[in-house]
């Protein structure tokens, strides 16, 4: 039996990380890829769970020996990539594999695995995304402007995807993804009781 690969992408600030963490907790049969990155861990992040945190030379080495399914420089700062072998192993095991990627990564996967399922996570509105990107107002206006500019380009890519899921209420988003991915045990919506 062979499994399937699904790619979840969407603009920065839309909440991909939160959605994937919830899916991972609620749907044990889903296999979620752990990316490698050259950025430093944030407080609370665990090596091998959130990412594999590796050095620039380790990343170069992986690229040189074709160890990555795709990779990209994100936010012009760090490199991120999907280790290839674990994806091949999970597919061979018949698992449904989820890759959470930026737009550049999703486009690369589209080239090598056109049969994968491409899902775009969209904000409920531009205003909601803008508010999330502005965050707590700690960044200067120029930095916020750059983030909004990037988000506008990312939003325009929605037409490249097979499905769009609007990330409004978290439980409903997770339930929509469980159904799109045809997974059995989505627990995020209560089953109606029969009386
Ligand atoms: P963060 O540093 O906030 O965890 O992630 C920054 C961005 O990198 C997010 O948009 C996330 O989707 C993207 N990203 C995470 N892992 C990968 C990967 O393996 N490949 C690519 N292309 N992007 C990734």
mmCIF file of C-alpha atoms and ligand atoms in Angstrom:
data_model
loop_
_atom_site.group_PDB
_atom_site.id
_atom_site.type_symbol
_atom_site.label_atom_id
_atom_site.label_comp_id
_atom_site.label_asym_id
_atom_site.label_seq_id
_atom_site.Cartn_x
_atom_site.Cartn_y
_atom_site.Cartn_z
ATOM 1 C CA UNK A 1 0.000 0.000 0.000
ATOM 2 C CA UNK A 2 1.300 3.469 -0.763
ATOM 3 C CA UNK A 3 0.353 6.607 1.115
ATOM 4 C CA UNK A 4 -0.342 10.109 -0.047
ATOM 5 C CA UNK A 5 1.458 13.408 0.313
ATOM 6 C CA UNK A 6 -0.401 16.604 1.193
ATOM 7 C CA UNK A 7 1.117 20.075 1.285
ATOM 8 C CA UNK A 8 -0.259 22.802 3.536
ATOM 9 C CA UNK A 9 0.861 26.318 2.652
ATOM 10 C CA UNK A 10 -0.485 29.821 3.093
ATOM 11 C CA UNK A 11 0.626 33.329 3.935
ATOM 12 C CA UNK A 12 2.843 33.953 6.885
ATOM 13 C CA UNK A 13 0.715 34.837 9.919
ATOM 14 C CA UNK A 14 -2.235 32.667 8.902
ATOM 15 C CA UNK A 15 -1.621 30.160 11.707
ATOM 16 C CA UNK A 16 -0.230 27.114 9.864
ATOM 17 C CA UNK A 17 1.920 26.067 12.817
ATOM 18 C CA UNK A 18 -0.997 26.068 15.288
ATOM 19 C CA UNK A 19 -3.233 24.129 12.902
ATOM 20 C CA UNK A 20 -0.564 21.496 12.228
ATOM 21 C CA UNK A 21 0.218 21.101 15.943
ATOM 22 C CA UNK A 22 -3.474 20.454 16.630
ATOM 23 C CA UNK A 23 -3.759 17.988 13.722
ATOM 24 C CA UNK A 24 -0.681 16.147 14.966
ATOM 25 C CA UNK A 25 -2.223 15.821 18.441
ATOM 26 C CA UNK A 26 -5.677 14.774 17.283
ATOM 27 C CA UNK A 27 -4.990 12.516 14.310
ATOM 28 C CA UNK A 28 -2.364 9.926 15.222
ATOM 29 C CA UNK A 29 -2.495 8.182 11.843
ATOM 30 C CA UNK A 30 -1.315 11.357 10.121
ATOM 31 C CA UNK A 31 2.444 11.530 9.569
ATOM 32 C CA UNK A 32 3.763 15.086 9.820
ATOM 33 C CA UNK A 33 7.143 15.815 8.272
ATOM 34 C CA UNK A 34 9.752 17.416 10.542
ATOM 35 C CA UNK A 35 11.768 19.945 8.541
ATOM 36 C CA UNK A 36 15.420 20.827 8.927
ATOM 37 C CA UNK A 37 16.232 24.487 9.480
ATOM 38 C CA UNK A 38 19.315 26.626 9.972
ATOM 39 C CA UNK A 39 17.457 29.080 12.226
ATOM 40 C CA UNK A 40 17.968 28.918 15.986
ATOM 41 C CA UNK A 41 15.339 27.277 18.177
ATOM 42 C CA UNK A 42 12.831 29.609 19.842
ATOM 43 C CA UNK A 43 12.145 29.141 23.550
ATOM 44 C CA UNK A 44 10.168 25.922 24.049
ATOM 45 C CA UNK A 45 11.004 24.421 20.645
ATOM 46 C CA UNK A 46 12.346 20.882 20.739
ATOM 47 C CA UNK A 47 14.932 19.457 18.318
ATOM 48 C CA UNK A 48 13.359 16.612 16.349
ATOM 49 C CA UNK A 49 9.802 17.664 17.240
ATOM 50 C CA UNK A 50 9.336 21.200 15.869
ATOM 51 C CA UNK A 51 12.356 21.068 13.559
ATOM 52 C CA UNK A 52 15.727 19.454 13.256
ATOM 53 C CA UNK A 53 17.980 22.428 14.031
ATOM 54 C CA UNK A 54 21.123 22.030 11.943
ATOM 55 C CA UNK A 55 24.178 24.083 10.965
ATOM 56 C CA UNK A 56 24.785 25.727 7.583
ATOM 57 C CA UNK A 57 27.367 23.093 6.679
ATOM 58 C CA UNK A 58 25.008 20.234 7.609
ATOM 59 C CA UNK A 59 22.369 21.855 5.407
ATOM 60 C CA UNK A 60 24.888 22.199 2.519
ATOM 61 C CA UNK A 61 25.704 18.530 2.952
ATOM 62 C CA UNK A 62 22.033 17.462 2.757
ATOM 63 C CA UNK A 63 21.540 19.525 -0.418
ATOM 64 C CA UNK A 64 24.728 18.112 -1.975
ATOM 65 C CA UNK A 65 23.620 14.524 -1.493
ATOM 66 C CA UNK A 66 20.032 15.137 -2.680
ATOM 67 C CA UNK A 67 18.708 14.473 0.817
ATOM 68 C CA UNK A 68 15.926 17.066 0.604
ATOM 69 C CA UNK A 69 12.603 16.830 -1.220
ATOM 70 C CA UNK A 70 12.532 20.640 -1.398
ATOM 71 C CA UNK A 71 14.144 23.563 0.359
ATOM 72 C CA UNK A 72 13.897 27.343 0.476
ATOM 73 C CA UNK A 73 15.306 30.440 2.105
ATOM 74 C CA UNK A 74 12.449 31.853 4.157
ATOM 75 C CA UNK A 75 12.128 35.526 5.156
ATOM 76 C CA UNK A 76 15.594 36.050 3.630
ATOM 77 C CA UNK A 77 17.174 34.727 6.808
ATOM 78 C CA UNK A 78 17.294 30.953 7.293
ATOM 79 C CA UNK A 79 17.055 27.852 5.121
ATOM 80 C CA UNK A 80 14.301 25.275 5.637
ATOM 81 C CA UNK A 81 13.931 21.901 3.937
ATOM 82 C CA UNK A 82 12.018 18.619 3.939
ATOM 83 C CA UNK A 83 14.181 15.516 4.490
ATOM 84 C CA UNK A 84 13.381 13.158 1.605
ATOM 85 C CA UNK A 85 13.948 9.683 3.074
ATOM 86 C CA UNK A 86 11.413 9.930 5.930
ATOM 87 C CA UNK A 87 8.732 11.005 3.416
ATOM 88 C CA UNK A 88 9.550 8.043 1.147
ATOM 89 C CA UNK A 89 9.430 5.677 4.148
ATOM 90 C CA UNK A 90 6.086 7.041 5.363
ATOM 91 C CA UNK A 91 4.574 6.794 1.859
ATOM 92 C CA UNK A 92 5.869 3.220 1.545
ATOM 93 C CA UNK A 93 4.171 2.469 4.897
ATOM 94 C CA UNK A 94 0.859 3.683 3.476
ATOM 95 C CA UNK A 95 0.732 6.786 5.679
ATOM 96 C CA UNK A 96 -0.841 10.116 4.767
ATOM 97 C CA UNK A 97 2.047 12.591 4.923
ATOM 98 C CA UNK A 98 1.581 16.271 5.663
ATOM 99 C CA UNK A 99 4.210 18.851 4.716
ATOM 100 C CA UNK A 100 3.827 22.395 6.070
ATOM 101 C CA UNK A 101 5.740 24.633 3.690
ATOM 102 C CA UNK A 102 6.170 28.154 2.446
ATOM 103 C CA UNK A 103 5.043 29.006 -1.064
ATOM 104 C CA UNK A 104 8.426 28.368 -2.701
ATOM 105 C CA UNK A 105 8.551 24.916 -1.099
ATOM 106 C CA UNK A 106 5.002 24.094 -2.217
ATOM 107 C CA UNK A 107 5.886 25.052 -5.798
ATOM 108 C CA UNK A 108 8.937 22.769 -5.765
ATOM 109 C CA UNK A 109 6.874 19.833 -4.488
ATOM 110 C CA UNK A 110 4.329 20.533 -7.236
ATOM 111 C CA UNK A 111 7.142 19.984 -9.786
ATOM 112 C CA UNK A 112 8.413 16.695 -8.356
ATOM 113 C CA UNK A 113 5.143 15.283 -6.954
ATOM 114 C CA UNK A 114 2.306 16.746 -9.058
ATOM 115 C CA UNK A 115 -0.063 14.072 -7.714
ATOM 116 C CA UNK A 116 0.262 15.436 -4.167
ATOM 117 C CA UNK A 117 -2.674 17.295 -2.641
ATOM 118 C CA UNK A 118 -2.092 21.063 -2.337
ATOM 119 C CA UNK A 119 -4.053 22.890 0.352
ATOM 120 C CA UNK A 120 -3.976 26.644 0.920
ATOM 121 C CA UNK A 121 -4.746 27.915 4.409
ATOM 122 C CA UNK A 122 -6.369 31.337 4.062
ATOM 123 C CA UNK A 123 -7.248 33.957 6.697
ATOM 124 C CA UNK A 124 -10.944 34.817 7.199
ATOM 125 C CA UNK A 125 -10.189 38.270 5.732
ATOM 126 C CA UNK A 126 -7.295 40.520 4.772
ATOM 127 C CA UNK A 127 -8.009 42.633 7.878
ATOM 128 C CA UNK A 128 -7.584 39.612 10.165
ATOM 129 C CA UNK A 129 -4.266 38.689 8.522
ATOM 130 C CA UNK A 130 -3.057 42.287 8.741
ATOM 131 C CA UNK A 131 -3.921 42.425 12.437
ATOM 132 C CA UNK A 132 -2.053 39.145 13.039
ATOM 133 C CA UNK A 133 0.994 40.352 11.096
ATOM 134 C CA UNK A 134 1.051 43.624 12.985
ATOM 135 C CA UNK A 135 1.121 41.495 16.116
ATOM 136 C CA UNK A 136 1.791 43.351 19.300
ATOM 137 C CA UNK A 137 3.112 46.426 17.553
ATOM 138 C CA UNK A 138 6.729 45.750 18.480
ATOM 139 C CA UNK A 139 8.018 46.127 14.913
ATOM 140 C CA UNK A 140 8.576 49.426 13.139
ATOM 141 C CA UNK A 141 6.290 50.486 10.302
ATOM 142 C CA UNK A 142 8.872 49.548 7.610
ATOM 143 C CA UNK A 143 9.140 45.972 8.913
ATOM 144 C CA UNK A 144 5.353 45.658 9.109
ATOM 145 C CA UNK A 145 5.136 47.045 5.552
ATOM 146 C CA UNK A 146 7.526 44.350 4.269
ATOM 147 C CA UNK A 147 5.519 41.601 5.967
ATOM 148 C CA UNK A 148 2.265 42.910 4.492
ATOM 149 C CA UNK A 149 3.836 43.135 1.041
ATOM 150 C CA UNK A 150 4.983 39.494 1.262
ATOM 151 C CA UNK A 151 1.568 38.431 2.536
ATOM 152 C CA UNK A 152 -0.112 40.128 -0.444
ATOM 153 C CA UNK A 153 2.062 38.132 -2.893
ATOM 154 C CA UNK A 154 1.429 34.926 -0.943
ATOM 155 C CA UNK A 155 -2.335 35.498 -0.958
ATOM 156 C CA UNK A 156 -2.259 35.923 -4.742
ATOM 157 C CA UNK A 157 -0.952 32.335 -5.066
ATOM 158 C CA UNK A 158 -4.232 30.870 -3.818
ATOM 159 C CA UNK A 159 -5.281 29.920 -7.361
ATOM 160 C CA UNK A 160 -2.335 27.498 -7.632
ATOM 161 C CA UNK A 161 -3.846 25.231 -4.982
ATOM 162 C CA UNK A 162 -6.326 22.338 -5.186
ATOM 163 C CA UNK A 163 -8.238 23.334 -2.046
ATOM 164 C CA UNK A 164 -8.651 26.395 0.152
ATOM 165 C CA UNK A 165 -9.397 26.103 3.866
ATOM 166 C CA UNK A 166 -10.311 29.301 5.709
ATOM 167 C CA UNK A 167 -8.701 29.409 9.132
ATOM 168 C CA UNK A 168 -11.424 30.974 11.244
ATOM 169 C CA UNK A 169 -12.196 28.877 14.300
ATOM 170 C CA UNK A 170 -9.417 26.351 14.995
ATOM 171 C CA UNK A 171 -11.646 23.330 15.645
ATOM 172 C CA UNK A 172 -13.552 23.870 12.393
ATOM 173 C CA UNK A 173 -10.298 24.339 10.417
ATOM 174 C CA UNK A 174 -8.915 21.072 11.783
ATOM 175 C CA UNK A 175 -12.177 19.269 10.993
ATOM 176 C CA UNK A 176 -12.095 20.602 7.405
ATOM 177 C CA UNK A 177 -8.534 19.367 6.967
ATOM 178 C CA UNK A 178 -9.327 15.956 8.457
ATOM 179 C CA UNK A 179 -12.108 15.597 5.931
ATOM 180 C CA UNK A 180 -10.009 16.825 2.970
ATOM 181 C CA UNK A 181 -7.199 14.465 3.921
ATOM 182 C CA UNK A 182 -9.765 11.665 4.325
ATOM 183 C CA UNK A 183 -8.464 10.773 7.769
ATOM 184 C CA UNK A 184 -10.523 8.637 10.106
ATOM 185 C CA UNK A 185 -10.193 10.014 13.579
ATOM 186 C CA UNK A 186 -10.843 13.726 13.488
ATOM 187 C CA UNK A 187 -11.902 14.491 17.015
ATOM 188 C CA UNK A 188 -12.324 18.198 16.709
ATOM 189 C CA UNK A 189 -16.074 18.221 16.141
ATOM 190 C CA UNK A 190 -18.269 16.386 18.605
ATOM 191 C CA UNK A 191 -20.224 13.501 17.114
ATOM 192 C CA UNK A 192 -23.948 14.265 17.379
ATOM 193 C CA UNK A 193 -25.531 11.962 19.907
ATOM 194 C CA UNK A 194 -28.385 9.745 18.832
ATOM 195 C CA UNK A 195 -31.254 9.672 21.291
HETATM 196 P P1 LIG B 1 9.032 29.493 11.349
HETATM 197 O O1 LIG B 1 10.466 29.946 11.355
HETATM 198 O O2 LIG B 1 8.102 30.580 11.808
HETATM 199 O O3 LIG B 1 8.848 28.198 12.094
HETATM 200 O O4 LIG B 1 8.638 29.160 9.831
HETATM 201 C C1 LIG B 1 8.812 30.110 8.846
HETATM 202 C C2 LIG B 1 8.232 29.599 7.556
HETATM 203 O O5 LIG B 1 8.972 28.472 7.066
HETATM 204 C C3 LIG B 1 6.777 29.138 7.591
HETATM 205 O O6 LIG B 1 6.088 29.791 6.540
HETATM 206 C C4 LIG B 1 6.853 27.650 7.308
HETATM 207 O O7 LIG B 1 5.718 27.226 6.569
HETATM 208 C C5 LIG B 1 8.101 27.544 6.466
HETATM 209 N N1 LIG B 1 8.695 26.200 6.489
HETATM 210 C C6 LIG B 1 8.804 25.366 7.548
HETATM 211 N N2 LIG B 1 9.409 24.223 7.179
HETATM 212 C C7 LIG B 1 9.672 24.331 5.865
HETATM 213 C C8 LIG B 1 10.281 23.446 4.904
HETATM 214 O O8 LIG B 1 10.705 22.336 5.198
HETATM 215 N N3 LIG B 1 10.389 23.921 3.652
HETATM 216 C C9 LIG B 1 9.930 25.139 3.269
HETATM 217 N N4 LIG B 1 10.054 25.474 1.991
HETATM 218 N N5 LIG B 1 9.342 25.991 4.132
HETATM 219 C C10 LIG B 1 9.215 25.590 5.422
#
